[in-house]
Coordinates of N, CA and C in Angstrom, one line a residue:
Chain X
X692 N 13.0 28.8 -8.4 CA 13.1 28.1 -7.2 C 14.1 27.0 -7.3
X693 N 14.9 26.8 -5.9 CA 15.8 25.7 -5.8 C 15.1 24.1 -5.9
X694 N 16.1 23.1 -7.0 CA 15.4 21.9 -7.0 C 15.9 21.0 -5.9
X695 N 14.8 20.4 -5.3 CA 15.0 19.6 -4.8 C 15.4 17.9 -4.7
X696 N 16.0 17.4 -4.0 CA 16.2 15.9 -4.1 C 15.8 15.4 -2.9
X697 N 14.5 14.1 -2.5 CA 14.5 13.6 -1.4 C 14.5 12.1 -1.9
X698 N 14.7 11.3 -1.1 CA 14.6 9.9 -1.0 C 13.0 9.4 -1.3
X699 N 13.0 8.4 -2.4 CA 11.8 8.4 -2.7 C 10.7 7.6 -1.5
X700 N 11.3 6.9 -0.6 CA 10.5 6.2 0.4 C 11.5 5.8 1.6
X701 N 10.7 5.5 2.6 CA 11.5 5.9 4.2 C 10.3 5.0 4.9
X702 N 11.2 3.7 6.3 CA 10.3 3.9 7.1 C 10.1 4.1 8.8
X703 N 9.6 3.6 9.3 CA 10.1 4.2 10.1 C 9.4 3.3 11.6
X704 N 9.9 3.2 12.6 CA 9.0 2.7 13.9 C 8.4 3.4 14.4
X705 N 6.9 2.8 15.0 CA 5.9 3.6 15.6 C 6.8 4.2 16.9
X706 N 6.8 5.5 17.1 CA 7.4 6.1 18.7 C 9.3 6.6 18.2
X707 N 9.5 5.9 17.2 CA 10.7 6.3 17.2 C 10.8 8.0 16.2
X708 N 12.0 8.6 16.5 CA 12.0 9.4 15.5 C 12.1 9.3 14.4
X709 N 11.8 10.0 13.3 CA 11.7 10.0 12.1 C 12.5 11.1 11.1
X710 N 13.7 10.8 10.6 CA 14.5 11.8 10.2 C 14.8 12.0 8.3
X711 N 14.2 13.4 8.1 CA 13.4 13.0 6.4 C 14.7 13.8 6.3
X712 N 15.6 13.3 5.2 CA 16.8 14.5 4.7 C 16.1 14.4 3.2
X713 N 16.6 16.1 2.7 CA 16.5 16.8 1.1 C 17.8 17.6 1.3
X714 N 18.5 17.3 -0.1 CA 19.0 17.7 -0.6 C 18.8 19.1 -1.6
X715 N 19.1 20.2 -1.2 CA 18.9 21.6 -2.3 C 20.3 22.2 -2.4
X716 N 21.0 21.8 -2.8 CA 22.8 22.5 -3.5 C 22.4 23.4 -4.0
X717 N 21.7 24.3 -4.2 CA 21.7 25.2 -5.3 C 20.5 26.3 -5.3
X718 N 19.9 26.6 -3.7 CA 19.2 27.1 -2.8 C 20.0 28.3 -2.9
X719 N 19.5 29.4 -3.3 CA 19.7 31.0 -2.6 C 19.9 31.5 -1.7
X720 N 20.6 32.5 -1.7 CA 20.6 33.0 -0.1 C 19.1 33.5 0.6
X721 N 18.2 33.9 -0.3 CA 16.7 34.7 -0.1 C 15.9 33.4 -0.4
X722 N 16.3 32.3 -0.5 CA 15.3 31.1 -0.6 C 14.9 30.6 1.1
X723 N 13.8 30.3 1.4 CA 13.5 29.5 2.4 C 13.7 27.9 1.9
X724 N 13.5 26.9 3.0 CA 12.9 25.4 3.3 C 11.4 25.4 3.5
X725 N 10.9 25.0 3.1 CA 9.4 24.8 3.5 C 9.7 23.3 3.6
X726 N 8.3 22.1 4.4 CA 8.1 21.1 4.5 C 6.7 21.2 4.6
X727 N 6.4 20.2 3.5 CA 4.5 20.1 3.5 C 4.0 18.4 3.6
X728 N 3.1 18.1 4.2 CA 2.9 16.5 4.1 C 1.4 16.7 3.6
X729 N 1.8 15.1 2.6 CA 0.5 14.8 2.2 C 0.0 13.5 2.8
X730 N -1.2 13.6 3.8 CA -1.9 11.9 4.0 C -3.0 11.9 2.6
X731 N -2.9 10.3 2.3 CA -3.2 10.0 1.1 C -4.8 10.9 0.7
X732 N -4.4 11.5 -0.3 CA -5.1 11.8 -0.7 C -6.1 13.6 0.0
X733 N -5.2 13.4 0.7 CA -5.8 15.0 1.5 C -5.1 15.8 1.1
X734 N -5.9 17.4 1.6 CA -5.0 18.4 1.3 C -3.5 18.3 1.9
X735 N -2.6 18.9 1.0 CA -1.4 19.1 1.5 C -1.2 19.7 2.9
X736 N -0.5 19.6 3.7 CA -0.5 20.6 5.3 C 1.1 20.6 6.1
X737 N 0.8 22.1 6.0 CA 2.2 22.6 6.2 C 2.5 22.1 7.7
X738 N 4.4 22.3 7.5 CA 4.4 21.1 8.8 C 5.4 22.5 9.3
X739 N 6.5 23.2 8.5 CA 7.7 23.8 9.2 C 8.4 24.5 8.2
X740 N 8.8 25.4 8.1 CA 9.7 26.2 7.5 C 11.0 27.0 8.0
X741 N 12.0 27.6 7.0 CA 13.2 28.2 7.9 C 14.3 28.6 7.2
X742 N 15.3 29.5 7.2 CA 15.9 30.3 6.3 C 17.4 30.2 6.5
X743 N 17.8 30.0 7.6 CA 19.3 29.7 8.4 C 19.2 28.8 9.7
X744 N 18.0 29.1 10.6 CA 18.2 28.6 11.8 C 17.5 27.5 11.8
X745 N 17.8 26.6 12.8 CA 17.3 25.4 12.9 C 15.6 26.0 13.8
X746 N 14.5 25.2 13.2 CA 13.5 25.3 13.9 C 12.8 24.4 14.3
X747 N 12.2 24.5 15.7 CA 10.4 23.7 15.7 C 9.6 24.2 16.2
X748 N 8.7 23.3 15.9 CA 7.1 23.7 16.3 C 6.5 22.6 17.4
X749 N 5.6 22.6 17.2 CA 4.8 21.4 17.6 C 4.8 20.0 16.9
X750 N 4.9 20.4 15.7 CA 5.2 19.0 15.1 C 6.4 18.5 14.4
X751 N 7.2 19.1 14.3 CA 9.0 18.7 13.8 C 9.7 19.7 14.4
X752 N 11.2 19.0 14.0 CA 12.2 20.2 13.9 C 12.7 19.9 12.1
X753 N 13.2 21.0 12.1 CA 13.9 21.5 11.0 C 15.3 21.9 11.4
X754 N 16.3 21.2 10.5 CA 17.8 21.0 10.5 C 18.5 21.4 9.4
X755 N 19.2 22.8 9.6 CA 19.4 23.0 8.2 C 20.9 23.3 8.4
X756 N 21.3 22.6 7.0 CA 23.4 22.4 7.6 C 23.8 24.2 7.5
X757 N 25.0 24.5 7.6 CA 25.9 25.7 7.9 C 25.6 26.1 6.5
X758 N 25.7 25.3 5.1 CA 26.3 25.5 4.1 C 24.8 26.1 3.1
X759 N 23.3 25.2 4.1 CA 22.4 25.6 3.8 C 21.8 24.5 2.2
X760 N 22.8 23.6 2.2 CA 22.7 23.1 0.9 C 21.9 21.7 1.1
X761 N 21.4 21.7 2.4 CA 20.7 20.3 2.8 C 20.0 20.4 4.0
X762 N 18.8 19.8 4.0 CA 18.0 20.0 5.8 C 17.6 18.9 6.1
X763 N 17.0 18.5 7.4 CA 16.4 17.5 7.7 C 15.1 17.5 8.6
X764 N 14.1 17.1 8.3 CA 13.1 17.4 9.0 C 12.9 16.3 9.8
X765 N 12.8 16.7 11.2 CA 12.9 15.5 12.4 C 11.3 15.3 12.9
X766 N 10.8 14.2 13.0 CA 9.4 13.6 13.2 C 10.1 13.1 15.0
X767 N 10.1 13.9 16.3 CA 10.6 13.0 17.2 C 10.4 11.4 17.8
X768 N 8.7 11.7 17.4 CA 7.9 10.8 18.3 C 6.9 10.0 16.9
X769 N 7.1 9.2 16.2 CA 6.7 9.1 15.0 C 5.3 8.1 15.5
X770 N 4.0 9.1 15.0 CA 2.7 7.8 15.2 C 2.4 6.9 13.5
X771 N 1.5 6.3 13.8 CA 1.2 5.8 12.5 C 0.2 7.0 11.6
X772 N -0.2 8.1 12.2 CA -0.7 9.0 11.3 C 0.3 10.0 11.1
X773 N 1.4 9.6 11.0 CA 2.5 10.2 10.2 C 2.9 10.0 8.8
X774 N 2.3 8.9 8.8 CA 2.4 8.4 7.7 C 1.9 9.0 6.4
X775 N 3.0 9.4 5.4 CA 2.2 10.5 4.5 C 3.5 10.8 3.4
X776 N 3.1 11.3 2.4 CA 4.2 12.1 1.6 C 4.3 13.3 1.8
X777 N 5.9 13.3 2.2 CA 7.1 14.6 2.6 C 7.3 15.7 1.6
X778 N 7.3 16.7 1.5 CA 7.6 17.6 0.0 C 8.7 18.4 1.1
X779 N 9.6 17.9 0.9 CA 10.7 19.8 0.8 C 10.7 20.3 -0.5
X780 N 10.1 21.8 0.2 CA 10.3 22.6 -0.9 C 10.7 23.9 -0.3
X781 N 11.6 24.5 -1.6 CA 12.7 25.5 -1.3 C 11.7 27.0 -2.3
X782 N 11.8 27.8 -1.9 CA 11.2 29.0 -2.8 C 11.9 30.5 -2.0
X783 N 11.4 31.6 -2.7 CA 12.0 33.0 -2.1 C 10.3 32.9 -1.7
X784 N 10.4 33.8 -0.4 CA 9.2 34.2 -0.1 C 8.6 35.9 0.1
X785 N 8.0 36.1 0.4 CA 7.7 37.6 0.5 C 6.4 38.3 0.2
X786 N 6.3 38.9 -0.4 CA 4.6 39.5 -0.3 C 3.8 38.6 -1.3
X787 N 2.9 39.2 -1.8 CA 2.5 38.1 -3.2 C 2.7 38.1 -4.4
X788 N 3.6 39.5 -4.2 CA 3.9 40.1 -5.9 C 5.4 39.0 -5.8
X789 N 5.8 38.4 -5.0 CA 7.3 37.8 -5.5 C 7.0 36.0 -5.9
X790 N 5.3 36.0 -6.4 CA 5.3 34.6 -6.3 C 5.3 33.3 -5.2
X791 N 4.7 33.4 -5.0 CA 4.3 32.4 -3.7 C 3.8 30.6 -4.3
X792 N 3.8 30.6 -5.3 CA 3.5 29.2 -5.6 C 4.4 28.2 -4.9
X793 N 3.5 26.9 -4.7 CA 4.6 25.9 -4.0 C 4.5 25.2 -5.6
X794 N 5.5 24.7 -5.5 CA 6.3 23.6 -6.8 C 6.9 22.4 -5.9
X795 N 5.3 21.4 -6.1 CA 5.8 20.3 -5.4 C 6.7 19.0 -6.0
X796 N 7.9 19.0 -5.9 CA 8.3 17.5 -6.2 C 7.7 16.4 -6.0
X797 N 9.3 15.5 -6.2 CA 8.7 13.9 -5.8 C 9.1 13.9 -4.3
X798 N 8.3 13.4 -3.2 CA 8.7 14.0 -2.1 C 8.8 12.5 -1.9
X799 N 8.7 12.3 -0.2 CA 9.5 10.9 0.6 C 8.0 10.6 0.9
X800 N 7.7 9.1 0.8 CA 7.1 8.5 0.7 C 7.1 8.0 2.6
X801 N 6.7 8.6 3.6 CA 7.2 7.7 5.0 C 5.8 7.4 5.7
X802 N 6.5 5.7 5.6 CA 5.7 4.5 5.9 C 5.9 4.4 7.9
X803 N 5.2 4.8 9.0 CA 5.3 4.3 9.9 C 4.7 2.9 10.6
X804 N 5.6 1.7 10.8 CA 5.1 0.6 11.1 C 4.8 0.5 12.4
X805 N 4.0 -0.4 12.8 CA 3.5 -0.7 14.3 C 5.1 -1.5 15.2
Chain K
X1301 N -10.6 25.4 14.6 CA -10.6 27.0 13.6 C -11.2 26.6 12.3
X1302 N -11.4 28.2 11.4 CA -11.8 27.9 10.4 C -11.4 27.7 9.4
X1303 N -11.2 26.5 8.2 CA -10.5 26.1 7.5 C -11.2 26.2 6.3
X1304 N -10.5 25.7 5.0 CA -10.5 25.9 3.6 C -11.9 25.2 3.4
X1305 N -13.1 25.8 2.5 CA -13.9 25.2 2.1 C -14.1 25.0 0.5
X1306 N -14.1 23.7 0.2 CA -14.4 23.4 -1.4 C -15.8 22.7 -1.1
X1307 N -16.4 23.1 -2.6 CA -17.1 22.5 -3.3 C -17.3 22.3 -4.6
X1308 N -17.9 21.3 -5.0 CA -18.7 19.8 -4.1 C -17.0 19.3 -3.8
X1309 N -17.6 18.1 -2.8 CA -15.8 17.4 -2.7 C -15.9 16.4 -4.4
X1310 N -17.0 16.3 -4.5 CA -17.1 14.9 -5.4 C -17.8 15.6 -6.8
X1311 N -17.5 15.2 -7.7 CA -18.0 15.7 -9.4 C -17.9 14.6 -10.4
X1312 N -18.6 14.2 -11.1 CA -19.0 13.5 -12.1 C -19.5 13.9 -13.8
X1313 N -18.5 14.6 -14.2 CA -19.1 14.7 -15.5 C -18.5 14.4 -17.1
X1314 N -19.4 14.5 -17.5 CA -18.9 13.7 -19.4 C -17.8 14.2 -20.0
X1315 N -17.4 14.2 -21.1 CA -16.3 14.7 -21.8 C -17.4 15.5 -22.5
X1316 N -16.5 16.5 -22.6 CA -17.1 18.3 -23.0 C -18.0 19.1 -22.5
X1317 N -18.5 18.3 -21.0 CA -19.2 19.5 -20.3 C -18.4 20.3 -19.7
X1318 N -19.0 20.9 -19.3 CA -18.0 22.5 -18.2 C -18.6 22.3 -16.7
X1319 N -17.2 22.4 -15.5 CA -17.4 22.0 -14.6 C -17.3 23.3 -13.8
X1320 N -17.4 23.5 -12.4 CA -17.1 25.0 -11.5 C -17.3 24.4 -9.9
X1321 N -15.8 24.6 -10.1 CA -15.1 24.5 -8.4 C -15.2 25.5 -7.7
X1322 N -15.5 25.4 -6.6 CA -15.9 26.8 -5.7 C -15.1 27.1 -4.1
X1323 N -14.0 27.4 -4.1 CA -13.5 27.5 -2.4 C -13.8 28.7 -1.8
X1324 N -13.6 28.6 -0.7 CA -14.5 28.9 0.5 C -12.9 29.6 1.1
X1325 N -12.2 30.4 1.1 CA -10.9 30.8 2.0 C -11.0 30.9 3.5
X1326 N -10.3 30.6 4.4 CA -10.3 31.0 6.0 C -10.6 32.6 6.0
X1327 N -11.2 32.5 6.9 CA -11.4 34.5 7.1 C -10.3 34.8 6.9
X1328 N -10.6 36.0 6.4 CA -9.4 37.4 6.4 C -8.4 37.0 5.4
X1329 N -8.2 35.6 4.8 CA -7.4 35.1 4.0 C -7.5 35.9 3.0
X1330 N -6.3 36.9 2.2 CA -6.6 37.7 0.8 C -5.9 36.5 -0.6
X1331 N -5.7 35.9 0.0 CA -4.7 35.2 -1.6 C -5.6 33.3 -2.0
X1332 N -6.1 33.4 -2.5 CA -6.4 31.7 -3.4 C -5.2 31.5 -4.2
X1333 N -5.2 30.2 -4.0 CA -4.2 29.1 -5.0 C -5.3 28.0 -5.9
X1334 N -4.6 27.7 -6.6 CA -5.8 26.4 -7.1 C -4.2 25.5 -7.4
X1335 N -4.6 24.0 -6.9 CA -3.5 23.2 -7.3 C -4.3 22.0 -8.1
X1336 N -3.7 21.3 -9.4 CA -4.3 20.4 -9.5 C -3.3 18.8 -9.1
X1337 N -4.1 17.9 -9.0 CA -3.1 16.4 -8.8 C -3.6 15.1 -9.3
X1338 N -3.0 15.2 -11.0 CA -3.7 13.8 -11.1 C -3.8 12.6 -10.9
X1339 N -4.1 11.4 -10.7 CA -3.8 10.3 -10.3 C -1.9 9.7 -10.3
X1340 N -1.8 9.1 -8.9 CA -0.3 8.8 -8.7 C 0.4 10.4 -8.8
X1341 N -0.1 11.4 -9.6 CA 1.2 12.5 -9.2 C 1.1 13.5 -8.4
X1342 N 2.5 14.2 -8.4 CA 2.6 15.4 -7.4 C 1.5 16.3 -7.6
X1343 N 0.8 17.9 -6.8 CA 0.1 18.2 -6.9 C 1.0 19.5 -7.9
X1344 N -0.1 20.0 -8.5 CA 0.6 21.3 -10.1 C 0.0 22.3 -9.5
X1345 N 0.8 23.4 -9.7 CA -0.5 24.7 -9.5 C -0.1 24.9 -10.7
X1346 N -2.1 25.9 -10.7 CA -2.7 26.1 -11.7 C -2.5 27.5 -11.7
X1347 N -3.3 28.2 -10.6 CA -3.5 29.7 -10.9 C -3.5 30.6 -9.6
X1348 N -3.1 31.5 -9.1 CA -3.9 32.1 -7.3 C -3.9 33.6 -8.1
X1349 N -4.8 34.1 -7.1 CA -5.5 35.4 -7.0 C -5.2 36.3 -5.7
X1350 N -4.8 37.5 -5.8 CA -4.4 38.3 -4.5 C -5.2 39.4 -4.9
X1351 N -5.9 39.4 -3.8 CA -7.1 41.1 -3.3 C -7.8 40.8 -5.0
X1352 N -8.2 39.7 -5.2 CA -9.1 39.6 -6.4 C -8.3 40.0 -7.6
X1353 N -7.2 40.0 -7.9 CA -6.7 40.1 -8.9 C -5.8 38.9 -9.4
X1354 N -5.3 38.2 -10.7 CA -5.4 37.3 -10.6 C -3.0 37.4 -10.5
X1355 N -2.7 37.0 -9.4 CA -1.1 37.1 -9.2 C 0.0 36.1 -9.6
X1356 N -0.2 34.8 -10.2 CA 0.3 34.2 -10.5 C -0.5 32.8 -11.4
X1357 N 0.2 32.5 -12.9 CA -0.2 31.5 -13.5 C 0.6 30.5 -13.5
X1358 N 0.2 28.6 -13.5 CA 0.8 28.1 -13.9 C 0.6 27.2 -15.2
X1359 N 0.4 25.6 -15.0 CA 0.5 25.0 -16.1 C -1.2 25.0 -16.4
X1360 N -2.3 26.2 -16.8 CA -3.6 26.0 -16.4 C -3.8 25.9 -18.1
X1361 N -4.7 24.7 -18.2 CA -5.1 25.3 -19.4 C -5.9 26.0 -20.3
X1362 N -6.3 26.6 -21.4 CA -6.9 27.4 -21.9 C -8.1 27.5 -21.4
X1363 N -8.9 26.1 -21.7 CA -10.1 25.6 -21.4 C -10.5 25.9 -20.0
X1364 N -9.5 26.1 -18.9 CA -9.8 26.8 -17.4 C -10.0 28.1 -17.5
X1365 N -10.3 28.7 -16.7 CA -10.9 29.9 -16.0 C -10.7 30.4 -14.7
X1366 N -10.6 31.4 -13.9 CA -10.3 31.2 -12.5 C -10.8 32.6 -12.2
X1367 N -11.4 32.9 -11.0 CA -11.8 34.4 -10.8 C -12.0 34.3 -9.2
X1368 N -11.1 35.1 -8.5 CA -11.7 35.5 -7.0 C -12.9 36.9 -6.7
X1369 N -13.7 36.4 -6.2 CA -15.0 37.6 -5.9 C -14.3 38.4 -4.7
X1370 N -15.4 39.4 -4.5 CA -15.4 40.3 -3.7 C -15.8 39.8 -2.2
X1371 N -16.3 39.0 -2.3 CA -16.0 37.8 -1.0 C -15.1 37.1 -0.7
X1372 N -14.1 37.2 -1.5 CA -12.3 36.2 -1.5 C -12.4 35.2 -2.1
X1373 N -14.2 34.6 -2.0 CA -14.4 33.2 -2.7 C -13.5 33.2 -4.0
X1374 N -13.6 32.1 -4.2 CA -12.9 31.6 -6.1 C -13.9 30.4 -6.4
X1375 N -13.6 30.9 -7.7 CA -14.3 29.4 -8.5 C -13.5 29.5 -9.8
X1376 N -13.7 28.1 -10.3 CA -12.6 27.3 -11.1 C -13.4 26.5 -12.0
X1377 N -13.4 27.7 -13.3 CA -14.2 27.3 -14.5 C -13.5 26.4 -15.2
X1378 N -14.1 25.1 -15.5 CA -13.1 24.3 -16.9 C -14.9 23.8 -17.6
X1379 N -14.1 23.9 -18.8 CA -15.1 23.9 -20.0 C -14.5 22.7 -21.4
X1380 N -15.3 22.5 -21.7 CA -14.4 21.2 -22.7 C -14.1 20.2 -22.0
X1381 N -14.2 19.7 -21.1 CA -14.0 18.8 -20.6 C -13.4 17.4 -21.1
X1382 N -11.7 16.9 -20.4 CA -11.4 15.5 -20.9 C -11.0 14.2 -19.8
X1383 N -11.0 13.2 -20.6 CA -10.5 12.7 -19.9 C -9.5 12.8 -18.6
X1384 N -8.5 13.4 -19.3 CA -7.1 13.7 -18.8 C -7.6 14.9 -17.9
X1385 N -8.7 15.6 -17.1 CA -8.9 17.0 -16.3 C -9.3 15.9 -15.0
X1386 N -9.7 14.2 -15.1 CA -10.1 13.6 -13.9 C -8.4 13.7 -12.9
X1387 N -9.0 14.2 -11.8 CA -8.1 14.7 -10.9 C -8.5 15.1 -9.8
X1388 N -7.8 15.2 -8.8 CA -8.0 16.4 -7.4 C -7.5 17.5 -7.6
X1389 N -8.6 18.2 -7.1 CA -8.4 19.8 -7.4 C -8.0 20.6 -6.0
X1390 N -7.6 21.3 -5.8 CA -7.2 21.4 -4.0 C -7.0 23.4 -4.3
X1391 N -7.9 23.5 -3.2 CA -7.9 25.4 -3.0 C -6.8 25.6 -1.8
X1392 N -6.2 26.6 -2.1 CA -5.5 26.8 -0.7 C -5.4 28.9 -0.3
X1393 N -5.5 28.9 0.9 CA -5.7 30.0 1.0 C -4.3 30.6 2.0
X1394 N -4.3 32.1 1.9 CA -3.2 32.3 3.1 C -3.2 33.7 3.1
X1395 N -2.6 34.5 4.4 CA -3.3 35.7 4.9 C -1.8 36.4 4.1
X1396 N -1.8 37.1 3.5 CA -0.2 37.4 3.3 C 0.2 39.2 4.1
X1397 N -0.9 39.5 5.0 CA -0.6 40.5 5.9 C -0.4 40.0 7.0
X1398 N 0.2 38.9 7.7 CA 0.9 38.8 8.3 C 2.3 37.9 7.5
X1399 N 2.5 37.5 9.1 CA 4.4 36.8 8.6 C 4.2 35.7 8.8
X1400 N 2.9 35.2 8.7 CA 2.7 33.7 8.2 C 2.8 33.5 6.7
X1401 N 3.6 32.5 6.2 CA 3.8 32.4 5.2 C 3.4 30.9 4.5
X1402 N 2.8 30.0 5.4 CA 2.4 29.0 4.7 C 0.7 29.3 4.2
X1403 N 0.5 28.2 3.1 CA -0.6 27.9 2.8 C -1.5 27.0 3.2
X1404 N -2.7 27.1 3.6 CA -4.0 26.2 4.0 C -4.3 25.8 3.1
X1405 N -4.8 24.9 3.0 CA -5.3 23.8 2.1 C -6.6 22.8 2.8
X1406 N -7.2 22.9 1.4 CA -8.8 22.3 1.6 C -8.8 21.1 1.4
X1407 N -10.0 20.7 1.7 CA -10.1 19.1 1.5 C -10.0 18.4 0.2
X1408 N -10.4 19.4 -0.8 CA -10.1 19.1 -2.7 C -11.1 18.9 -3.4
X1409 N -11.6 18.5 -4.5 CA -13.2 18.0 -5.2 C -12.2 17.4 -5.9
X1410 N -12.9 16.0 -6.4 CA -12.5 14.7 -7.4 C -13.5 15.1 -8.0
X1411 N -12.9 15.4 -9.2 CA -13.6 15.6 -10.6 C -13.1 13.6 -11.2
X1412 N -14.6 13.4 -11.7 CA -14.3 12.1 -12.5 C -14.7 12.8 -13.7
X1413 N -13.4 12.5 -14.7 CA -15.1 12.8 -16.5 C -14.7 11.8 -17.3
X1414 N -16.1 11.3 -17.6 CA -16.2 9.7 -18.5 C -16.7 10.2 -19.9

C-alpha cells in the first residue's frame, strides 16, 4: 500500500469548513483513498472513500487532484464533535483474497474550537 | 442499525494469565479484523478471518490466537500475558458481498495487565 503523509494537527472553527490534505505520491493506479476518523479513544469510523472522482456523502467530500498524488477531505460545516484523528489511507481494494487490511498512519489530529 | 459487538469492553488481568476477546460482527458480515492500539499510538492489525478461514496476518504475536466460528463470531486468544499487550483491542467487521468496502468497527475492550 501507498504511504501516506498528513499534517500532524489542524484546527479549525466551529461551523466553518474544515479542509484535511494527505499527501500519497506514490499511490497506484488500482489503489483507492479511504478516510477514517478516530474520536478519542473510540472505534475507528469510516467517513469516505474514492479512486479518481471527487466524492460525498453525508459527511465530507473527498478531493482528489488530476495527478491522484494528493486529496483533500472537506468537513463543510465543522461541529465540535468533529473533533477527532484523520487517517488517510490509501490501499488496492477488492474481494478478500487481495487483502483488505487498513494500515493506519500518523493521521491529523483536528481540534474544533467554539 | 446493528453494529459491532465486543466483549467485555473492560479486562483486568496479571502478567501470564490468558485473556479471550469476543466480537459480535453486524449481520450478514462474513470477514472479522482484529486491530490492536496501544497507548498514544495508531491502531495495528493483528489478524481477520473471511467465511471462517483465517485471510490475512499482521504484527500478531505468537502468544495470540484468533478463530472465527460458524456464527461469524471471533474471539481473540492471548496467553502469556505482558505488560506491553495493555491496550485497545478493536473488532471490525464488513460484508465483502456487496460494494461496500469499508469496515465497522466496535466499541474495543481495554485490556489492563499488572
Amino acid at each position: 500500500d501507498a504511504k501516506t503523509t498528513q499534517p500532524t494537527s489542524m484546527d479549525c472553527a466551529e461551523g466553518r469548513a474544515a479542509n484535511l490534505p494527505c499527501n500519497h505520491s506514490t499511490i497506484s493506479g488500482n489503489e483507492y483513498v479511504y478516510w477514517y476518523r478516530q474520536i478519542h479513544s473510540q472505534g475507528p469510523q469510516y467517513i469516505i472513500h474514492g479512486l479518481k472522482n471527487n466524492e460525498t456523502n453525508e459527511m465530507a467530500s473527498l478531493i482528489i487532484t488530476e495527478d491522484r498524488k494528493s486529496s483533500t477531505l472537506i468537513l463543510p460545516h465543522a461541529t465540535l464533535r468533529d473533533t477527532a484523528v484523520y487517517y488517510c489511507i490509501v490501499r488496492v481494494e477488492g474481494g478478500e483474497t487481495s487483502g483488505s487490511r487498513l494500515t493506519f498512519g500518523e493521521g491529523t489530529q483536528l481540534t474544533v474550537n467554539p | 442499525a446493528a453494529g459491532v459487538i465486543q466483549s467485555p469492553r473492560h479486562l483486568i488481568k496479571e502478567k501470564r494469565e490468558t485473556a479471550t476477546l469476543k466480537c459480535y460482527p453486524i449481520p450478514r458480515h462474513d470477514t472479522v479484523y482484529w486491530y490492536q492500539q496501544g497507548p498514544g499510538q495508531d491502531p495495528q492489525f493483528l489478524i481477520s478471518f473471511y467465511e471462517k478461514m483465517q485471510s490475512d496476518k499482521g504484527s500478531i504475536p505468537d502468544r495470540f490466537s484468533a478463530q472465527q466460528f460458524s456464527d461469524y463470531h471471533s474471539e481473540l486468544n492471548m496467553s502469556s500475558l505482558e505488560l506491553g499487550d495493555s491496550a485497545l483491542y478493536f473488532c471490525a467487521s464488513r460484508d465483502t458481498g456487496t460494494s461496500e468496502y469499508e469496515q465497522y468497527f466496535g466499541p474495543g475492550t481495554r485490556l489492563t495487565v499488572t
